[in-house]
Amino acid sequence: MRFIPHTEEERQEMLRAIGVERIEDLFADVPEAYRFPPLNLPPPLTELEARWELEALAEANTHAGQYACFLGAGAYRHFIPAVVDELLRRGEFYTAYTPYQPEVSQGTLQAMFEFQSMICALTGMEVANASHYDGSSALAEAVLMALRLTRGERPRILLFPTIHPEYRAVVRTYVQHLDVRLEGDEGWTREQLREPLAVLEALEARLDGKTAALVIPYPDFLGRVLPPARLRETADRVHRAGALLIAVINPIALALFDPPGSWGADIVVGEGQPLGIPLSFGGPYLGLMATRMAFVRQLPGRLVGETVDREGRRGYVLTLSTREQHIRREKATSNITTNVGLMALAATIYLSALGRHGLRQVATLCYHKAHYLAGRIAALPGYEVWTEQPFFHEFVVRTPRPVEEINRILYEDYQIIGGYDLGRAYPELDGHMLLCATEMNTREELDALVTALSEIGGLKAVAEAGKDPL
Amino acid sequence: MRFIPHTEEERQEMLRAIGVERIEDLFADVPEAYRFPPLNLPPPLTELEARWELEALAEANTHAGQYACFLGAGAYRHFIPAVVDELLRRGEFYTAYTPYQPEVSQGTLQAMFEFQSMICALTGMEVANASHYDGSSALAEAVLMALRLTRGERPRILLFPTIHPEYRAVVRTYVQHLDVRLEGDEGWTREQLREPLAVLEALEARLDGKTAALVIPYPDFLGRVLPPARLRETADRVHRAGALLIAVINPIALALFDPPGSWGADIVVGEGQPLGIPLSFGGPYLGLMATRMAFVRQLPGRLVGETVDREGRRGYVLTLSTREQHIRREKATSNITTNVGLMALAATIYLSALGRHGLRQVATLCYHKAHYLAGRIAALPGYEVWTEQPFFHEFVVRTPRPVEEINRILYEDYQIIGGYDLGRAYPELDGHMLLCATEMNTREELDALVTALSEIGGLKAVAEAGKDPL
Amino acid sequence: MTEPLIFEYSVPGRRGVELPEPDVPETPLPEGFQRADLPLPEVSEVDVVRHFLRLSQMNYGVDKGFYPLGSCTMKYNPKINEEMARLPGFAHLHPYQDPETVQGALALMYHLQEFLKEIGGFAAVSLQPAAGSQGELAGILMIRAYHRDRGEGKKRIKMLIPDSAHGTNPASSAMAGLQVVNIPSDRRGNIDLDALRKECDETVAGLMITNPNTLGLFDENLLEAIDLVHRCGGLIYGDGANMNALMGICKPGAMGFDVMHYNLHKTFSTPHGGGGPGAGPIGASERLAPYLPGPIVAIDRERTVRPDEPFYTFVWPERSIGRVRAFHGHFGVFVRAYTYIRMHGPRLREVSEAAVLNANYLLARLRGIYPVPYDRLCKHEFVIMGKIPGTPIRALDISKRLMDYGFHPPTNYFPLIVPEALMIEPTETESKATLDAFAEAMRRIAEEAREDPERLQQAPHTTPVRRLDEARAARSLVLRYAPAPAPQPASEPR
Amino acid sequence: MTEPLIFEYSVPGRRGVELPEPDVPETPLPEGFQRADLPLPEVSEVDVVRHFLRLSQMNYGVDKGFYPLGSCTMKYNPKINEEMARLPGFAHLHPYQDPETVQGALALMYHLQEFLKEIGGFAAVSLQPAAGSQGELAGILMIRAYHRDRGEGKKRIKMLIPDSAHGTNPASSAMAGLQVVNIPSDRRGNIDLDALRKECDETVAGLMITNPNTLGLFDENLLEAIDLVHRCGGLIYGDGANMNALMGICKPGAMGFDVMHYNLHKTFSTPHGGGGPGAGPIGASERLAPYLPGPIVAIDRERTVRPDEPFYTFVWPERSIGRVRAFHGHFGVFVRAYTYIRMHGPRLREVSEAAVLNANYLLARLRGIYPVPYDRLCKHEFVIMGKIPGTPIRALDISKRLMDYGFHPPTNYFPLIVPEALMIEPTETESKATLDAFAEAMRRIAEEAREDPERLQQAPHTTPVRRLDEARAARSLVLRYAPAPAPQPASEPR
């Protein structure tokens, strides 16, 4: 029977050893009225039949390998070298549990230590945990951490409006029954949203003795990167107000841009999916979380530390578990136990394989391609592109027709998966689309999108591909 | 540079240690006129670009997962459980060399010992080698082995005409400059080919003091299985004539049918591809070769034997290497060195995963599906099916229109990859098609083929699906 | 055998995987934005392969051998699951694609919801939570929202939690702003009804029950406990970590649980990945269903053209507590769990039966060698005490020594209510031969405890490293790589 | 650490992977055909996974560490190759599909032929042979066919083979019915021209040259030797096993080789698989091209519609020696080699340069520690003598001891002309750090030889098994599993 090895003879032998007659006897303690209910599930399939069914389900989707895809908005399609999956598929890694027994878990533990080290390197922070569920829940935990670090005396959290809308929603879910006020992320006009430095200034002005933290995105949901020099000032102001600066980052962007550690962030969170993890319809992804060493005891999640064995050899263990639920129970820093270890391993392998040079190449390609695409679309009549700030991965386009309509035509007539409809999350940005380009989008694809948008815009002509687009 | 790790600094350091100035100096011994010729190859690709190019090439093919496929003729599409590739992809297995150093190669060696054991179990023979290139070259080596076993005094080999035509061609290639006569496989009429027992009798009648071996297929190229009881008689006759009986088998068929070991074959060869190896456009496949223990010293190829280490623990080594080229040079039993170890490992995992029960299921499904299909096609006006003998995997159909034409229509109008055109290899079977069914062909596919053939036959109606086809 | 850190292989200027040169005109980075250094390793591809291959060999997984880690359900992870999750039609879907372009994925999620509803006996299921602990938090938030909507949000602030509960239960309750009240266990390992009764008042938000509990016992007071709490207006949260004992055996939803999480990475065979990803879908009774976290998948009747081809779409439960994560949950894990459930169907009951059979058989083999604190029929796991009378041996020593016998140790020192606890969960995918070999190793260790206790105290002897100094790790925190003056050479004789 | 045989896990009636029930009416098997028993193992899927995972851990591959096995070119096998070969559009193609349905596969084969022609300097290439040795046999058959067509088939029966040649050379010649004549090497490791000259007469079929030869040396008499043989009417066979030294350095075809095999699993990075599959395509000069084994891929001008989209098809060389195997060769290996060549293009020269750089560097590091029999510039590999003067240590002891240092040993006792030969080929994918670590291990072993020779003679000490009794294996042949009275228990304490 599938994965149960027993033969009937063995089963009988085991029942005899237990001292019962039938399997059913093992369930005498289950209230009789509820015992052995029918399970109304479809009949079992063999592996071959399951494969057929799953293949049919998979083929009922259109995926980003078939159509050119310009969706980003928090999930990014990047090149994943073959070496990542080759190593991830080693049974010793993926069929292990959380490394509670370090002597037989050095593989996982050392890899997690390397992961923590790499996230510190990327963010410029001093300590990183061994992962959180995803970027959004990492942000929620960072907010809770900031509340703890300010001893619960500061119930206010200021959120930048162009933090990923779903991240802000998750924070709201987490704190809904706590005495916490989330402010700053709503009620802005389109014009205001278009001027992030003004928004920043306005939020800074609201810092006070009740504020635990200011949360800023880097880059923001609209792809825009705020000037590091300006953020250094923000950090100063936040710190002068006795609050913490939390940054929500995109790890690929950090290969190019000055990291939060260098401009003064206190807690850094982000979505690690771009680091070698497939889109997979939204999960599992990889929550990143890093902070200053001074705050380590309020950091939630697993931490791997270096130590030695009884013969003096270097080794790794889970450490500071006194912060965690299985020791501290209701006084723990978080309830988290299972995180996304395998995704952290994927990112560790990815970052090792690409290394300093390769990751820079990825970031540079994304930067150039997004800017090339933005430049060409900006030249199309009827479209307007937000290019005031430098951007990464993605940018905002005002479209001459409803975004949904454009996307439908792109899909049906051009085999293109279009951009994210900003009206979904920001009513004030109705009629605006967020378009993303990565190293996976060839110039041919970018040009095809431009041509398609031009045709859909109902306005002929426009510059040919490659002609001085900016 | 791709897979070369050196930095420029390291390169210089190494050159200094060698005592030369430039890399070019290392090639001073290459005749100057020929040194450093231009290499006119397309420019290098990164991994991502290579992936794009290879994916495009792969997509330029129609494969047996997309269209229903009824080709067999020596290469069979079978279900391969996921566990096979999962284990085959372990770097310790596939990046190892031939296990010359047994202390660090016990994995390969023990698996090969298990492979040998399983091939013995399947064929009913006493000893099997650790694989040969493929079924055809295994047959050629078996013929050479038979010549050696008869001390070169018997230059004649009798070949059954319905051994795979390409196997017979390979044997001809191997012996073309030796004093050997290959006979018996040509010059038969269609009517004679349809009566394999009569052919067998005729070949038996040609056994004489100059005959080294009679080679028979089981099942034959046309799918037909000769009665084991009759083959026992053949073996007696062959042995009385002082010759050897060589059998060319299909390993899946041996899960159902009386194995050659039980009816007296002396050497058994076959194509192991059906045992968990993908079609892969014809290779790499897996040559199987087994014999009696008495003949082991004339068996070509690697052999793994059991032994003990200095502490008395069981272990495995390559053995009887005095038969082999690296020791015996021109006196070796064969020139073979690299075989297809990884394919043998695949077969070992496959046979372990399916086991006695699973392999029987595979064979039974193939048997029932081919017979169901044959029965339904036999009921179509205009088509005639050869059903005199029991068959396995495949069967012969005389078609009302040229096979090539039928196949073209099947492909273009029905998304079906049709059968093998027997006229290609047997002019006397022009207008005949070899159709194969395995567990991968659902009843839906079988019925769709019947419907298509019916329509292509230009003759309406015929029995509905499922109505008493035999 | 130790392995250098990947950073220690780094050589400045060495290249690993490279990307193509830009095929578009380049845009200069603005002044003042660029980062100075990027201290990532610089290694070759073969360095990466060898490093992680060697690390993997320093790990123990279910694929290596028996892993009886109690409460973790370390069953065999079918390999077909891995292949299915990697099909391009699943792996390369963007979460914001239009529903029309991802009907296969949505159908899979919809059916998985339906399967879990049926298995757990719930009215609705949300697949959102990323892990059991997040499922717990969501469930507790749902309970709080329910009370709030009935005007009792401020009043009902007590979460009752048995002392045998997983640590996540109190931690999740605290995160949701509740006060935790511990309920002791009675002598048979059940919830102490008298103690429970005392706490049952109008301040109770709910009771969190793990059943079978972490002693591996089916709570004999279950229905009564549920009834007590319901009668005082509280709700029942089920910690579904132990569902592997109950599939087709009984349905928590039918017995009165209001909300429960499932651990797909335990019960439904998705691999644990060395610490995740898991997935913690939650099922809810009729009254809590409107509060489920969203979005969930439903059939859009309006867009359905043919009845046999429903159109699937995301919807929001009416009074949802909101999102617990961005996007739609751990889809890659769903594919694996779906595959597993489809391969079993109603025969999931046989899975639970075999899991319970294996646990009781192993308990029978160990009884008499080690003390059994609560000795009755167990379910999928059981707890013994890692003590050998007359010896200094502790549960930890036994755990470490088991490694030398080629086994992963059981969970040790949990549940907290059993001193020197060893919590053993064999799962249904282990054969009698494996259980016998483990029992035999445990018997020999008991012998060794008497004959050569030091050998046990110094165990393990054969692992890549010996017993590690955990105190030192916590004392002098080294949590990331810092270049060392003299890195270890790559090849030491052994 | 030993692992039972998979047969020893078998329990009658246990099920592994199961297949669906028949969906068609069943046909009874005729009387007298059915086999009685089928003594295959009966194990569960998890047994299979654990068994082969444990076996794999008892193996050493390039992915584990340095593998300087001379003449085998154990370079890193890029992982992208593995993914590409598994694309459904390659893996699921039937060899008898109509060319129209497999144009991508045929294009790949065509271009691979073209690439190999360019790299080797040949007029045509056939991808058919399954391995180097089969390529050799095919090449020799081509030479024989050529002579036969010129009426010299019976006369030209001598194949001249240097004494440093691989054993396959004489073995292949013998299989083709030729007589083997050994040609000694001169003091510099080259073909001894005087000895060669003596054999050059009208009975010569050809000369087989490995260049660089198995000493790792570029033959300084190469052009003269070729000329001598050509002048007496013989042809030159090239053993291409050592092409990793020559890509972009020189083209054998241009220098007068008439036919040569390539080892895709050496030079072109396809994995060796623990003993194959390899692939041994052969290149031929103008005069031998018509004799190549078939079929090969060509452009069908008639079926080509657009010039930029050629139509590819299989064709037969005019005077082909025939097939050397069924179907079209090791296509899965071609995909890997094609990928590798495409990722390098003209920069393959850098591959050969780095391979030669690494060998000369390692030679420089080992010179002075071990005797070097032919001490001049080497190419991609070199040979030292595994002797330490004044000690009883042999090459085998050094090889076994290297395992304790974490390295795979070099090829030992080959070539036969060097006593106690250790043949070392580092390949270009190894870093200086790895070469330094290996050199250091070799230096320490030389020290150990003097200080503690017994330790070397008893090596290895840390492998899954210790030195194995090969004589016993050959003496009392056990070549397959036979049920033992008492199988080993699965778990022994270690």
Coordinates of C-alpha atoms in Angstrom, one line a residue, chain C residues 29-364:
Chain C
L29 CA 23.7 54.5 -11.7
P30 CA 23.1 57.9 -10.1
E31 CA 25.7 59.4 -7.9
G32 CA 25.6 58.5 -4.2
F33 CA 23.5 55.4 -4.6
Q34 CA 26.2 52.8 -5.3
R35 CA 27.4 50.5 -2.5
A36 CA 31.1 50.3 -1.8
D37 CA 31.8 46.6 -1.3
L38 CA 29.9 43.4 -1.6
P39 CA 31.7 40.9 0.7
L40 CA 30.2 37.8 -0.8
P41 CA 32.3 34.7 -1.5
E42 CA 34.2 34.5 -4.8
V43 CA 34.4 30.8 -5.6
S44 CA 34.1 28.5 -8.6
E45 CA 31.1 26.3 -9.4
V46 CA 33.0 23.2 -8.5
D47 CA 33.8 24.7 -5.1
V48 CA 30.1 25.2 -4.5
V49 CA 29.2 21.7 -5.5
R50 CA 31.8 20.0 -3.4
H51 CA 31.2 22.3 -0.4
F52 CA 27.5 21.6 -0.2
L53 CA 27.8 18.0 -1.2
R54 CA 30.2 17.5 1.7
L55 CA 27.9 19.5 4.0
S56 CA 25.0 17.3 3.0
Q57 CA 26.9 14.2 4.0
M58 CA 27.3 15.7 7.5
N59 CA 23.5 15.7 7.7
Y60 CA 21.0 13.0 8.7
G61 CA 17.6 12.9 6.9
V62 CA 14.7 10.5 6.6
D63 CA 16.4 9.4 3.4
K64 CA 19.4 8.3 5.4
G65 CA 17.6 6.3 8.0
F66 CA 15.1 6.0 10.9
Y67 CA 14.2 9.4 12.3
P68 CA 11.8 8.8 15.3
L69 CA 11.6 12.4 16.3
G70 CA 8.5 12.6 18.3
S71 CA 5.9 15.2 17.4
C72 CA 7.6 15.8 14.0
T73 CA 6.2 12.9 11.9
M74 CA 9.3 12.2 10.0
K75 CA 7.7 9.9 7.5
Y76 CA 9.1 9.1 4.0
N77 CA 8.8 12.0 1.6
P78 CA 7.8 10.5 -1.8
K79 CA 10.0 11.5 -4.6
I80 CA 7.1 11.9 -7.0
N81 CA 6.1 14.9 -4.9
E82 CA 9.4 16.6 -5.7
E83 CA 9.1 16.1 -9.4
M84 CA 5.5 17.4 -9.4
A85 CA 6.3 20.6 -7.5
R86 CA 9.0 21.3 -10.2
L87 CA 6.8 21.0 -13.2
P88 CA 7.3 24.3 -15.1
G89 CA 3.5 24.8 -15.1
F90 CA 3.7 25.1 -11.3
A91 CA 7.2 26.3 -10.6
H92 CA 7.1 29.3 -13.0
L93 CA 3.7 30.8 -12.1
H94 CA 3.7 34.4 -10.9
P95 CA 1.4 34.9 -8.0
Y96 CA -0.2 37.9 -9.6
Q97 CA -1.2 36.2 -12.9
D98 CA -4.8 36.6 -13.9
P99 CA -6.9 33.7 -12.5
E100 CA -7.8 32.8 -16.0
T101 CA -4.2 31.8 -16.7
V102 CA -3.7 29.7 -13.6
Q103 CA -6.8 27.6 -13.4
G104 CA -4.8 24.4 -12.9
A105 CA -3.1 25.9 -9.8
L106 CA -6.3 27.2 -8.4
A107 CA -8.1 23.9 -9.0
L108 CA -5.3 22.2 -7.1
M109 CA -5.7 24.6 -4.2
Y110 CA -9.5 24.3 -4.2
H111 CA -9.4 20.5 -4.1
L112 CA -6.7 20.5 -1.4
Q113 CA -9.0 22.7 0.7
E114 CA -11.8 20.3 0.1
F115 CA -9.7 17.3 1.0
L116 CA -8.5 18.9 4.2
K117 CA -12.1 19.8 5.1
E118 CA -13.1 16.2 4.7
I119 CA -10.2 14.8 6.6
G120 CA -10.6 17.2 9.5
G121 CA -14.4 17.5 9.5
F122 CA -14.4 21.3 9.1
A123 CA -16.7 23.6 7.3
A124 CA -14.0 25.6 5.5
V125 CA -10.2 25.6 5.1
S126 CA -7.7 28.4 4.4
L127 CA -4.3 27.3 3.0
Q128 CA -2.6 30.6 3.8
P129 CA -0.5 30.0 7.0
A130 CA 3.1 29.3 6.3
A131 CA 3.6 26.8 9.1
G132 CA 1.8 25.3 12.1
S133 CA 2.8 28.1 14.4
Q134 CA 1.4 30.7 12.0
G135 CA -1.7 28.6 11.7
E136 CA -2.0 28.8 15.5
L137 CA -1.7 32.5 15.5
A138 CA -4.3 32.9 12.8
G139 CA -6.6 30.5 14.6
I140 CA -6.3 32.4 17.9
L141 CA -6.9 35.7 16.1
M142 CA -10.0 34.2 14.6
I143 CA -11.2 33.2 18.1
R144 CA -10.5 36.7 19.3
A145 CA -12.3 38.3 16.4
Y146 CA -15.3 36.0 17.0
H147 CA -15.5 37.1 20.7
R148 CA -15.0 40.7 19.6
D149 CA -17.9 40.5 17.2
R150 CA -20.0 39.3 20.1
G151 CA -18.9 42.2 22.2
E152 CA -16.7 40.0 24.4
G153 CA -13.3 41.0 23.0
K154 CA -12.0 42.8 26.0
K155 CA -13.4 40.2 28.4
R156 CA -12.3 37.0 27.0
I157 CA -8.6 37.2 27.5
K158 CA -7.7 33.8 28.9
M159 CA -6.3 31.0 26.8
L160 CA -6.3 27.6 28.6
I161 CA -3.4 25.4 27.6
P162 CA -2.6 22.0 29.0
D163 CA 0.9 21.6 30.4
S164 CA 1.7 19.0 27.9
A165 CA 1.2 21.4 25.0
H166 CA 3.8 22.4 22.4
G167 CA 5.6 25.7 23.3
T168 CA 4.0 27.3 20.3
N169 CA 0.6 27.3 21.9
P170 CA 1.4 29.7 24.7
A171 CA 3.7 31.7 22.4
S172 CA 1.0 32.2 19.8
S173 CA -1.5 33.1 22.5
A174 CA 0.8 35.7 23.9
M175 CA 1.4 37.1 20.4
A176 CA -2.3 37.6 20.0
G177 CA -2.4 39.5 23.3
L178 CA -4.0 36.7 25.4
Q179 CA -3.1 35.6 28.9
V180 CA -2.0 32.0 29.1
V181 CA -3.4 29.7 31.8
N182 CA -1.8 26.3 32.3
I183 CA -4.0 23.3 32.8
P184 CA -2.3 20.3 34.4
S185 CA -2.5 16.8 33.2
D186 CA -4.1 14.0 35.3
R187 CA -2.5 10.8 36.2
R188 CA -3.5 9.1 32.9
G189 CA -2.0 11.9 30.9
N190 CA -5.4 13.5 30.1
I191 CA -6.5 17.1 30.7
D192 CA -7.2 17.4 34.4
L193 CA -11.0 18.1 34.3
D194 CA -11.2 19.5 37.7
A195 CA -8.5 22.0 37.1
L196 CA -10.1 22.8 33.8
R197 CA -13.5 23.3 35.4
K198 CA -12.0 25.8 37.8
E199 CA -10.8 28.0 35.0
C200 CA -13.9 27.9 33.0
D201 CA -15.5 31.2 33.3
E202 CA -16.6 34.2 31.1
T203 CA -13.0 35.3 30.7
V204 CA -12.1 32.2 28.7
A205 CA -11.3 32.9 25.1
G206 CA -10.6 29.2 24.4
L207 CA -8.8 26.0 25.1
M208 CA -5.9 24.7 22.9
I209 CA -5.9 21.0 22.6
T210 CA -3.3 18.7 21.0
N211 CA -4.9 15.4 20.5
P212 CA -3.4 12.8 20.6
N213 CA -1.4 14.9 23.0
T214 CA 2.3 15.1 23.2
L215 CA 2.4 12.0 25.3
G216 CA 1.0 10.3 22.3
L217 CA -2.3 9.6 24.1
F218 CA -5.8 10.1 22.9
D219 CA -7.3 12.3 25.6
E220 CA -9.9 10.3 27.4
N221 CA -11.6 13.5 28.7
L222 CA -11.7 15.1 25.3
L223 CA -15.4 15.4 24.7
E224 CA -16.0 16.5 28.2
A225 CA -13.3 19.1 28.1
I226 CA -14.7 20.5 24.9
D227 CA -18.1 20.6 26.3
L228 CA -16.9 22.4 29.5
V229 CA -15.2 25.1 27.5
H230 CA -18.0 25.5 25.0
R231 CA -20.5 25.9 27.8
C232 CA -18.6 28.8 29.3
G233 CA -18.5 30.4 25.9
G234 CA -14.9 29.6 25.0
L235 CA -13.8 28.0 21.7
I236 CA -11.6 25.0 21.0
Y237 CA -8.3 25.4 19.1
G238 CA -6.8 22.1 17.8
D239 CA -3.1 21.8 17.4
G240 CA -3.1 19.4 14.4
A241 CA 0.5 18.5 14.7
N242 CA -0.5 15.0 15.6
M243 CA -3.1 14.4 12.8
N244 CA -1.1 11.5 11.5
A245 CA -2.8 9.4 14.2
L246 CA -6.3 10.4 13.2
M247 CA -6.9 10.3 9.4
G248 CA -10.1 8.3 8.9
I249 CA -10.1 7.5 12.6
C250 CA -12.0 10.5 13.8
K251 CA -12.7 14.0 12.6
P252 CA -11.8 16.8 15.1
G253 CA -14.3 19.2 13.5
A254 CA -17.1 16.6 14.2
M255 CA -16.0 16.3 17.8
G256 CA -16.3 20.0 18.5
F257 CA -13.0 21.6 17.6
D258 CA -13.7 25.1 16.3
V259 CA -10.4 25.7 14.5
M260 CA -7.4 23.5 13.8
H261 CA -4.2 23.8 11.8
Y262 CA -2.8 20.9 9.7
N263 CA 1.0 20.5 9.3
L264 CA 1.3 19.5 5.7
H265 CA 5.0 18.8 6.3
K266 CA 4.1 16.3 9.0
T267 CA 0.9 14.5 8.2
F268 CA 1.0 14.9 4.4
S269 CA 4.6 13.9 3.7
T270 CA 6.0 17.1 2.4
P271 CA 9.7 17.3 3.3
H272 CA 10.8 19.3 6.3
G273 CA 13.7 20.8 4.5
G274 CA 16.0 20.9 7.5
G275 CA 13.6 23.4 9.1
G276 CA 11.0 24.3 6.6
P277 CA 9.2 25.2 4.5
G278 CA 6.2 23.7 6.1
A279 CA 2.6 24.8 5.6
G280 CA -0.1 25.2 8.2
P281 CA -3.5 25.4 6.6
I282 CA -6.4 25.9 9.1
G283 CA -9.8 24.4 9.2
A284 CA -12.7 26.1 10.9
S285 CA -16.2 25.1 12.1
E286 CA -19.3 26.9 10.6
R287 CA -19.1 29.7 13.2
L288 CA -15.4 30.4 12.7
A289 CA -15.3 29.9 8.9
P290 CA -16.1 33.6 8.1
Y291 CA -13.0 34.6 10.0
L292 CA -10.5 32.5 8.1
P293 CA -7.4 34.3 6.8
G294 CA -7.6 35.0 3.1
P295 CA -7.7 34.8 0.3
I296 CA -9.1 31.3 -0.2
V297 CA -10.1 29.6 -3.5
A298 CA -13.7 29.2 -4.5
I299 CA -15.7 28.4 -7.6
D300 CA -16.9 31.5 -9.4
R301 CA -20.3 30.4 -10.6
E302 CA -20.7 33.4 -12.8
R303 CA -17.6 32.7 -14.8
T304 CA -18.2 29.0 -15.0
V305 CA -19.4 28.1 -18.4
R306 CA -19.6 24.3 -18.2
P307 CA -20.6 22.7 -14.9
D308 CA -17.8 20.1 -15.2
E309 CA -15.3 22.8 -15.7
P310 CA -15.7 25.2 -12.8
F311 CA -13.9 28.5 -12.9
Y312 CA -11.8 29.0 -9.8
T313 CA -10.9 32.3 -8.2
F314 CA -9.7 33.8 -5.0
V315 CA -12.3 35.1 -2.6
W316 CA -12.3 36.6 0.9
P317 CA -14.0 35.0 3.8
E318 CA -16.7 37.4 4.9
R319 CA -15.2 38.5 8.2
S320 CA -11.6 37.5 7.6
I321 CA -8.9 38.3 10.1
G322 CA -6.9 39.4 7.0
R323 CA -3.7 38.2 5.5
V324 CA -1.1 36.3 7.4
R325 CA 1.4 36.5 4.5
A326 CA 1.8 38.0 1.1
F327 CA 0.5 36.1 -1.9
H328 CA -1.3 32.8 -1.5
G329 CA 0.6 30.5 0.8
H330 CA 3.2 27.9 0.3
F331 CA 2.0 26.7 -3.1
G332 CA 5.0 24.4 -3.7
V333 CA 4.1 22.6 -0.5
F334 CA 0.5 22.3 -1.6
V335 CA 1.5 20.5 -4.8
R336 CA 3.3 17.9 -2.7
A337 CA 0.5 17.4 -0.2
Y338 CA -2.1 17.2 -3.0
T339 CA -0.1 14.5 -4.7
Y340 CA 0.2 12.6 -1.5
I341 CA -3.5 12.8 -0.7
R342 CA -4.5 11.8 -4.3
M343 CA -2.3 8.7 -4.0
H344 CA -4.1 7.6 -0.9
G345 CA -7.7 8.8 -1.0
P346 CA -9.8 7.1 1.6
R347 CA -6.9 4.8 2.3
L348 CA -5.4 7.5 4.4
R349 CA -7.0 5.6 7.2
E350 CA -4.5 2.9 6.6
V351 CA -1.7 5.4 7.0
S352 CA -3.0 6.4 10.5
E353 CA -3.6 2.8 11.4
A354 CA -0.1 1.8 10.5
A355 CA 1.4 4.8 12.3
V356 CA -0.4 3.7 15.5
L357 CA 0.4 0.1 15.0
N358 CA 4.1 0.9 14.6
A359 CA 4.1 3.1 17.7
N360 CA 2.4 0.5 19.9
Y361 CA 4.7 -2.2 18.6
L362 CA 7.8 -0.2 19.4
L363 CA 6.4 0.7 22.8
A364 CA 5.8 -3.0 23.4

